[in-house]
CSV table of C-alpha atoms and ligand atoms in Angstrom, one decimal:
chain,number,residue,atom,x,y,z
A,1,VAL,CA,175.1,163.2,26.0
A,2,LYS,CA,177.1,160.1,26.6
A,3,PRO,CA,175.6,158.3,29.6
A,4,THR,CA,178.7,157.7,31.6
A,5,PRO,CA,178.1,156.7,35.2
A,6,LEU,CA,180.0,159.7,36.6
A,7,GLN,CA,179.3,163.2,35.0
A,8,LEU,CA,181.0,166.3,36.3
A,9,VAL,CA,179.9,169.8,35.4
A,10,VAL,CA,182.4,172.6,35.5
A,11,GLY,CA,182.5,176.2,34.3
A,12,LYS,CA,182.9,179.8,35.4
A,13,GLY,CA,180.7,181.4,38.1
A,14,GLY,CA,177.1,182.0,37.1
A,15,VAL,CA,177.1,180.4,33.6
A,16,GLY,CA,174.5,177.8,34.6
A,17,LYS,CA,176.4,174.8,36.1
A,18,SER,CA,173.7,174.1,38.6
A,19,THR,CA,171.0,174.4,36.0
A,20,VAL,CA,172.8,172.1,33.6
A,21,THR,CA,173.6,169.6,36.4
A,22,ALA,CA,169.9,169.5,37.4
A,23,ALA,CA,168.8,169.1,33.7
A,24,LEU,CA,171.3,166.3,33.1
A,25,ALA,CA,170.0,164.6,36.2
A,26,ILE,CA,166.4,164.8,35.1
A,27,SER,CA,167.3,163.8,31.6
A,28,SER,CA,169.0,160.6,33.0
A,29,VAL,CA,166.0,159.9,35.2
A,30,ARG,CA,163.8,160.1,32.2
A,31,ALA,CA,166.0,157.5,30.5
A,32,GLY,CA,165.2,155.2,33.4
A,33,ARG,CA,168.4,155.5,35.4
A,34,ARG,CA,168.7,155.9,39.2
A,35,VAL,CA,170.5,159.2,39.6
A,36,LEU,CA,172.4,160.9,42.4
A,37,ALA,CA,172.9,164.6,41.9
A,38,VAL,CA,175.8,166.0,44.0
A,39,GLU,CA,177.0,169.4,45.1
A,40,LEU,CA,180.5,169.9,46.3
A,41,GLY,CA,181.2,171.9,49.4
A,42,ALA,CA,177.9,173.0,50.7
A,43,PRO,CA,174.3,172.9,49.5
A,44,GLY,CA,173.8,175.6,46.9
A,45,GLY,CA,172.3,175.9,43.5
A,46,LEU,CA,171.0,172.3,43.3
A,47,ALA,CA,169.4,172.4,46.7
A,48,ARG,CA,167.7,175.7,45.7
A,49,LEU,CA,166.5,174.3,42.3
A,50,PHE,CA,165.0,171.2,43.9
A,51,GLY,CA,163.7,173.0,46.9
A,52,CYS,CA,165.4,170.6,49.3
A,53,THR,CA,168.5,170.8,51.5
A,54,PRO,CA,170.0,167.5,52.7
A,55,GLU,CA,170.4,167.6,56.4
A,56,GLU,CA,174.0,166.4,56.6
A,57,PRO,CA,176.9,166.0,54.2
A,58,GLY,CA,177.0,162.7,52.3
A,59,ALA,CA,173.4,161.7,53.0
A,60,ALA,CA,171.2,161.3,49.9
A,61,VAL,CA,167.6,162.6,49.9
A,62,GLU,CA,165.2,161.5,47.2
A,63,VAL,CA,163.7,164.7,45.6
A,64,ARG,CA,161.8,163.0,42.8
A,65,PRO,CA,161.2,159.4,41.9
A,66,GLY,CA,164.6,158.0,40.8
A,67,LEU,CA,166.5,161.2,41.7
A,68,SER,CA,168.4,161.8,44.9
A,69,LEU,CA,170.3,164.8,46.0
A,70,ALA,CA,173.4,165.0,48.3
A,71,TYR,CA,176.2,167.3,49.1
A,72,ILE,CA,179.8,166.3,49.8
A,73,ASP,CA,182.0,168.1,52.3
A,74,GLY,CA,185.6,167.2,52.3
A,75,GLU,CA,186.1,167.2,56.0
A,76,ALA,CA,183.0,165.1,56.7
A,77,ALA,CA,184.2,162.7,53.9
A,78,LEU,CA,187.5,162.4,55.6
A,79,ALA,CA,185.9,161.6,59.0
A,80,GLU,CA,183.8,159.0,57.3
A,81,TYR,CA,186.8,157.5,55.6
A,82,LEU,CA,188.7,157.4,58.9
A,83,ASP,CA,185.7,155.7,60.4
A,84,LEU,CA,186.2,152.9,57.8
A,85,VAL,CA,190.0,152.5,58.4
A,86,VAL,CA,190.3,153.2,62.1
A,87,PRO,CA,188.6,150.2,63.7
A,88,ILE,CA,188.4,151.5,67.3
A,89,ARG,CA,185.6,154.0,67.8
A,90,ARG,CA,187.0,155.6,70.9
A,91,LEU,CA,190.3,156.0,69.2
A,92,LEU,CA,188.7,157.6,66.2
A,93,ALA,CA,186.7,160.0,68.3
A,94,ALA,CA,189.9,161.1,70.0
A,95,VAL,CA,191.7,161.5,66.7
A,96,LEU,CA,188.9,163.6,65.3
A,97,ALA,CA,188.7,165.9,68.3
A,98,SER,CA,192.4,166.4,68.6
A,99,ARG,CA,194.1,169.7,67.8
A,100,VAL,CA,196.7,167.9,65.7
A,101,TYR,CA,194.0,166.5,63.5
A,102,ARG,CA,192.3,169.8,63.1
A,103,TYR,CA,195.5,171.4,62.3
A,104,PHE,CA,196.4,168.7,59.8
A,105,VAL,CA,193.0,169.0,58.0
A,106,ALA,CA,193.3,172.7,57.8
A,107,ALA,CA,196.9,172.7,56.6
A,108,ALA,CA,197.3,169.7,54.3
A,109,PRO,CA,196.9,171.2,50.9
A,110,GLY,CA,194.2,169.5,48.8
A,111,LEU,CA,193.3,166.9,51.5
A,112,LYS,CA,189.7,168.0,51.6
A,113,GLU,CA,189.5,168.0,47.8
A,114,LEU,CA,191.0,164.6,47.7
A,115,MET,CA,188.6,163.2,50.2
A,116,THR,CA,185.7,164.8,48.3
A,117,VAL,CA,186.6,163.1,45.1
A,118,GLY,CA,187.3,159.9,47.1
A,119,LYS,CA,183.7,160.0,48.4
A,120,LEU,CA,182.5,160.4,44.8
A,121,TRP,CA,184.5,157.3,44.0
A,122,TYR,CA,182.9,155.5,46.9
A,123,GLU,CA,179.3,156.5,45.9
A,124,GLN,CA,180.0,155.4,42.3
A,125,GLN,CA,181.2,151.9,43.5
A,126,LEU,CA,178.4,151.5,46.1
A,127,GLU,CA,176.4,148.3,45.7
A,128,ASP,CA,173.1,147.2,47.1
A,129,GLY,CA,172.7,143.7,48.8
A,130,GLN,CA,172.3,142.0,45.3
A,131,GLY,CA,175.6,143.3,44.0
A,132,ARG,CA,173.9,145.9,41.9
A,133,ARG,CA,175.2,149.5,41.7
A,134,VAL,CA,173.1,151.8,43.8
A,135,TRP,CA,173.5,154.7,41.4
A,136,ASP,CA,173.4,154.3,37.6
A,137,THR,CA,174.5,157.9,37.1
A,138,ILE,CA,176.1,160.4,39.4
A,139,VAL,CA,176.0,164.0,38.2
A,140,VAL,CA,178.2,166.5,40.0
A,141,ASP,CA,177.8,170.2,40.2
A,142,ALA,CA,181.5,170.9,40.7
A,143,GLY,CA,181.2,174.6,41.5
A,144,ALA,CA,183.2,177.4,40.0
A,145,SER,CA,186.0,176.3,37.7
A,146,GLY,CA,189.1,177.4,39.6
A,147,HIS,CA,188.1,175.3,42.5
A,148,SER,CA,186.5,172.4,40.6
A,149,LEU,CA,189.6,171.8,38.5
A,150,GLN,CA,191.6,171.7,41.7
A,151,TYR,CA,189.3,168.9,42.9
A,152,LEU,CA,189.9,167.0,39.7
A,153,MET,CA,193.6,167.3,39.7
A,154,MET,CA,193.9,166.3,43.4
A,155,PRO,CA,194.1,162.5,43.0
A,156,THR,CA,197.0,162.8,40.5
A,157,THR,CA,198.8,165.4,42.6
A,158,ALA,CA,198.4,163.3,45.8
A,159,ALA,CA,199.5,160.1,44.0
A,160,GLU,CA,202.7,161.9,42.8
A,161,THR,CA,203.3,163.5,46.2
A,162,PHE,CA,203.0,160.3,48.2
A,163,ARG,CA,205.1,157.9,46.3
A,164,SER,CA,203.8,154.8,48.1
A,165,GLY,CA,201.6,153.7,50.9
A,166,LEU,CA,197.9,154.2,51.7
A,167,VAL,CA,197.4,157.7,50.3
A,168,HIS,CA,199.2,156.8,47.1
A,169,ARG,CA,197.1,153.7,46.6
A,170,GLU,CA,193.8,155.4,47.3
A,171,ALA,CA,194.7,158.4,45.1
A,172,ARG,CA,195.7,156.1,42.2
A,173,ARG,CA,192.4,154.2,42.5
A,174,VAL,CA,190.4,157.4,42.4
A,175,GLU,CA,192.5,158.8,39.6
A,176,SER,CA,192.0,155.8,37.4
A,177,LEU,CA,188.3,156.1,37.8
A,178,LEU,CA,188.4,159.8,36.8
A,179,LYS,CA,190.5,159.2,33.8
A,180,ASP,CA,188.5,156.3,32.5
A,181,GLU,CA,186.3,157.6,29.7
A,182,SER,CA,183.9,154.7,30.0
A,183,VAL,CA,183.2,156.0,33.6
A,184,THR,CA,183.7,159.7,33.7
A,185,SER,CA,182.8,162.7,31.6
A,186,VAL,CA,183.6,166.3,32.4
A,187,HIS,CA,181.0,168.7,30.9
A,188,VAL,CA,181.9,172.3,30.4
A,189,VAL,CA,179.3,175.1,30.5
A,190,ALA,CA,179.6,178.5,29.0
A,191,THR,CA,177.3,181.3,27.9
A,192,PRO,CA,177.5,182.7,24.3
A,193,GLU,CA,179.6,185.8,24.9
A,194,ASP,CA,183.3,186.4,24.2
A,195,MET,CA,184.7,186.2,27.7
A,196,PRO,CA,182.7,183.1,29.0
A,197,LEU,CA,183.5,181.3,25.7
A,198,ALA,CA,187.2,182.1,26.0
A,199,GLU,CA,187.2,180.8,29.5
A,200,ALA,CA,185.4,177.6,28.5
A,201,ALA,CA,188.0,177.1,25.8
A,202,GLN,CA,190.7,177.3,28.4
A,203,ILE,CA,189.0,174.8,30.6
A,204,VAL,CA,188.6,172.4,27.6
A,205,GLU,CA,192.3,172.8,26.9
A,206,ARG,CA,193.3,172.0,30.5
A,207,LEU,CA,191.1,168.9,30.4
A,208,ARG,CA,192.8,167.8,27.3
A,209,GLY,CA,196.2,168.9,28.5
A,210,ASP,CA,197.6,168.6,32.0
A,211,LEU,CA,194.5,167.3,33.6
A,212,ALA,CA,194.0,164.5,31.0
A,213,LEU,CA,190.4,164.0,31.8
A,214,PRO,CA,187.6,162.8,29.5
A,215,LEU,CA,185.8,165.7,28.0
A,216,GLY,CA,182.0,165.3,27.9
A,217,GLU,CA,179.8,167.9,26.2
A,218,LEU,CA,180.4,171.6,25.8
A,219,PHE,CA,177.1,173.2,26.8
A,220,ILE,CA,176.4,176.8,25.6
A,221,ASN,CA,173.7,177.9,27.9
A,222,ARG,CA,171.4,180.8,27.5
A,223,CYS,CA,171.5,180.8,23.7
A,224,ARG,CA,169.1,183.1,21.9
A,225,ALA,CA,166.9,181.6,19.2
A,226,ARG,CA,168.3,182.0,15.7
A,227,SER,CA,166.4,184.5,13.6
A,228,PRO,CA,164.3,183.2,10.7
A,229,GLU,CA,165.6,183.0,7.2
A,230,GLY,CA,165.4,186.4,5.3
A,231,VAL,CA,165.0,188.6,8.3
A,232,ALA,CA,167.6,191.2,7.1
A,233,ARG,CA,165.7,191.6,3.9
A,234,ALA,CA,162.4,191.9,5.7
A,235,LEU,CA,163.9,194.6,7.9
A,236,THR,CA,165.1,196.6,4.9
A,237,ASP,CA,161.7,196.3,3.3
A,238,LEU,CA,160.0,197.5,6.5
A,239,GLU,CA,162.3,200.5,6.6
A,240,GLY,CA,161.5,201.4,3.0
A,241,LEU,CA,157.8,201.0,3.4
A,242,VAL,CA,155.8,204.2,2.7
A,243,LEU,CA,153.4,204.4,5.7
A,244,PRO,CA,149.8,205.6,5.3
A,245,ALA,CA,148.8,208.7,7.1
A,246,GLY,CA,147.4,208.0,10.6
A,247,ALA,CA,144.0,209.0,12.0
A,248,ALA,CA,145.3,212.4,12.8
A,249,GLY,CA,146.6,212.6,9.3
A,250,ASP,CA,150.3,212.6,10.2
A,251,GLY,CA,151.3,208.9,10.2
A,252,ASP,CA,152.9,209.2,13.6
A,253,GLY,CA,151.3,206.1,15.2
A,254,CYS,CA,152.6,203.8,12.4
A,255,GLU,CA,156.0,205.4,12.6
A,256,VAL,CA,156.4,204.7,16.3
A,257,VAL,CA,155.5,201.0,15.7
A,258,ARG,CA,157.9,200.7,12.8
A,259,GLU,CA,160.7,202.4,14.8
A,260,GLY,CA,160.1,200.0,17.7
A,261,ILE,CA,160.2,196.9,15.6
A,262,VAL,CA,163.3,198.0,13.7
A,263,VAL,CA,165.2,198.8,16.8
A,264,ALA,CA,164.3,195.6,18.6
A,265,ALA,CA,165.0,193.5,15.6
A,266,ARG,CA,168.4,195.1,15.0
A,267,ARG,CA,169.3,194.6,18.6
A,268,ALA,CA,168.3,191.0,18.5
A,269,LEU,CA,170.3,190.5,15.3
A,270,SER,CA,173.5,192.0,16.8
A,271,TRP,CA,173.2,189.7,19.9
A,272,GLU,CA,172.8,186.8,17.5
A,273,GLY,CA,175.8,187.9,15.6
A,274,ILE,CA,178.0,188.0,18.7
A,275,GLN,CA,176.6,184.6,19.7
A,276,GLU,CA,177.1,182.9,16.4
A,277,ARG,CA,180.6,184.4,15.7
A,278,GLY,CA,181.7,183.3,19.2
A,279,ILE,CA,180.4,179.8,18.9
A,280,GLU,CA,181.9,179.4,15.4
A,281,ARG,CA,185.3,180.5,16.7
A,282,LEU,CA,185.0,178.1,19.6
A,283,GLU,CA,184.1,175.2,17.2
A,284,ARG,CA,187.0,176.1,15.0
A,285,ASP,CA,189.5,176.4,17.8
A,286,LEU,CA,188.5,173.3,19.7
A,287,GLY,CA,187.1,171.1,17.0
A,288,VAL,CA,184.0,170.3,19.1
A,289,THR,CA,180.3,170.8,18.3
A,290,PRO,CA,178.7,172.4,21.4
A,291,VAL,CA,175.2,171.6,22.7
A,292,ARG,CA,173.1,174.7,22.7
A,293,LEU,CA,170.7,175.3,25.5
A,294,PRO,CA,168.0,178.0,25.1
A,295,LEU,CA,167.8,181.3,27.0
A,296,ILE,CA,164.6,180.9,28.9
A,297,VAL,CA,162.7,184.1,29.8
A,298,ALA,CA,161.0,183.5,33.2
A,299,GLU,CA,160.5,185.5,36.3
A,300,GLU,CA,161.7,182.6,38.4
A,301,PHE,CA,163.8,179.7,37.3
A,302,GLY,CA,162.2,176.5,38.6
A,303,ARG,CA,161.1,173.1,37.8
A,304,ALA,CA,159.3,173.8,34.5
A,305,GLU,CA,162.4,175.6,33.2
A,306,ILE,CA,164.8,172.9,34.2
A,307,ASP,CA,162.4,170.3,32.6
A,308,GLU,CA,162.5,172.4,29.4
A,309,ILE,CA,166.3,172.4,29.4
A,310,ALA,CA,166.4,168.6,30.1
A,311,ALA,CA,164.1,168.1,27.2
A,312,CYS,CA,166.6,169.9,24.9
A,313,MET,CA,169.3,167.5,26.2
A,314,GLY,CA,167.0,164.5,25.4
A,315,ALA,CA,166.4,165.9,21.9
A,316,HIS,CA,170.1,166.3,21.4
A,317,ARG,CA,170.6,162.7,22.4
A,318,GLU,CA,168.0,161.5,19.9
A,319,ALA,CA,169.6,163.6,17.2
A,320,GLY,CA,173.0,162.1,18.0
A,321,ARG,CA,171.6,158.6,17.6
A,322,ALA,CA,169.8,159.3,14.3
B,1,ATP,N1,169.0,178.7,30.1
B,1,ATP,C1,168.8,179.7,31.0
B,1,ATP,N2,167.9,180.7,30.6
B,1,ATP,C2,167.6,181.7,31.5
B,1,ATP,N3,168.2,181.8,32.7
B,1,ATP,C3,169.1,180.9,33.1
B,1,ATP,C4,169.4,179.8,32.2
B,1,ATP,N4,170.3,179.0,32.9
B,1,ATP,C5,170.5,179.6,34.1
B,1,ATP,N5,169.8,180.7,34.2
B,1,ATP,C6,169.8,181.6,35.4
B,1,ATP,O1,171.1,182.1,35.6
B,1,ATP,C7,171.4,182.1,36.9
B,1,ATP,C8,172.7,181.3,37.2
B,1,ATP,O2,172.4,179.9,36.9
B,1,ATP,P1,173.1,178.7,37.8
B,1,ATP,O3,172.8,179.0,39.2
B,1,ATP,O4,172.7,177.5,37.2
B,1,ATP,O5,174.6,179.1,37.5
B,1,ATP,P2,175.9,178.5,38.3
B,1,ATP,O6,177.0,178.4,37.2
B,1,ATP,O7,175.6,177.3,39.0
B,1,ATP,O8,176.2,179.7,39.2
B,1,ATP,P3,177.3,179.6,40.5
B,1,ATP,O9,178.6,179.7,39.9
B,1,ATP,O10,176.9,180.8,41.3
B,1,ATP,O11,177.0,178.3,41.2
B,1,ATP,C9,170.3,181.6,37.7
B,1,ATP,O12,169.5,182.7,38.2
B,1,ATP,C10,169.5,180.8,36.7
B,1,ATP,O13,168.1,180.8,37.0
B,2,MG,MG1,175.8,176.8,41.0
């Protein structure tokens, strides 16, 4: 995983965006970076995974050494921004409370999204007293793809809508950050079944096409382990095996075990077939090599599981260097 300072994670609902974001964050912390993990909109999957909900939008809370968590809400980000540009407090308070303002925020298409991405820009540029960036890496759980792609196209749309002036300048500034591949990568997450893979391919094509944003990794989450060499042969052998008679003299006990093994193994193999054919097709169509993340069987998905996925990302990074 290329360690760009701004990493956004997108994908369809439920594929594992929050899980991947958390694992990317941990993997970056392990590499010695100061990391901010961000959710867009409201606290959700990340807050749940780290067992911590930031009290207000925009405020970072340290959840582990070197790792902070925040959520960004477009309306709060807009108010914060106005606070920077409207110098008179009383005037600002009056603006924020006015019905015109409320109407404007609700009605202006994409304004909240624009301010959200603007806030990411602000956090990315943020420096401490010594002129050092506060965050080495910002990882963003951008939420379900329909919405998150809208976030990502907002700066360009706004810059084109407002041909000049403040909004135009701000939007262009944010846009140039998002499109700079030394700064930003957009990671796409899918699961290894036909529909999610097809949807991920569409997202990748949009990133390469109209959105023109730097593609990071394509993560295939919840991959089943590949079966060992020679498993089909072993299954055939098992089926052909003449079983000894059981204690009762009828061989039934052995038969039940054999039947169980054969059925389970055939099922696992057909899952694997679907997974591998899907991933192969995706590789061929897109010309990318995805990063596989394992299906983890656990009652509850928590810290140990996220650490395990983060370790896979670390292993992938090492393999990439070798
Ligand atoms: N590699 C994995 N192995 C097993 N379970 C997983 C794995 N990754 C994610 N899950 C589980 O799948 C569910 C969805 O994961 P997650 O919340 O990360 O998805 P999401 O894309 O963020 O969902 P949403 O679109 O609702 O925000 C969770 O219950 C999570 O624990
Ligand atoms: Mg989520």
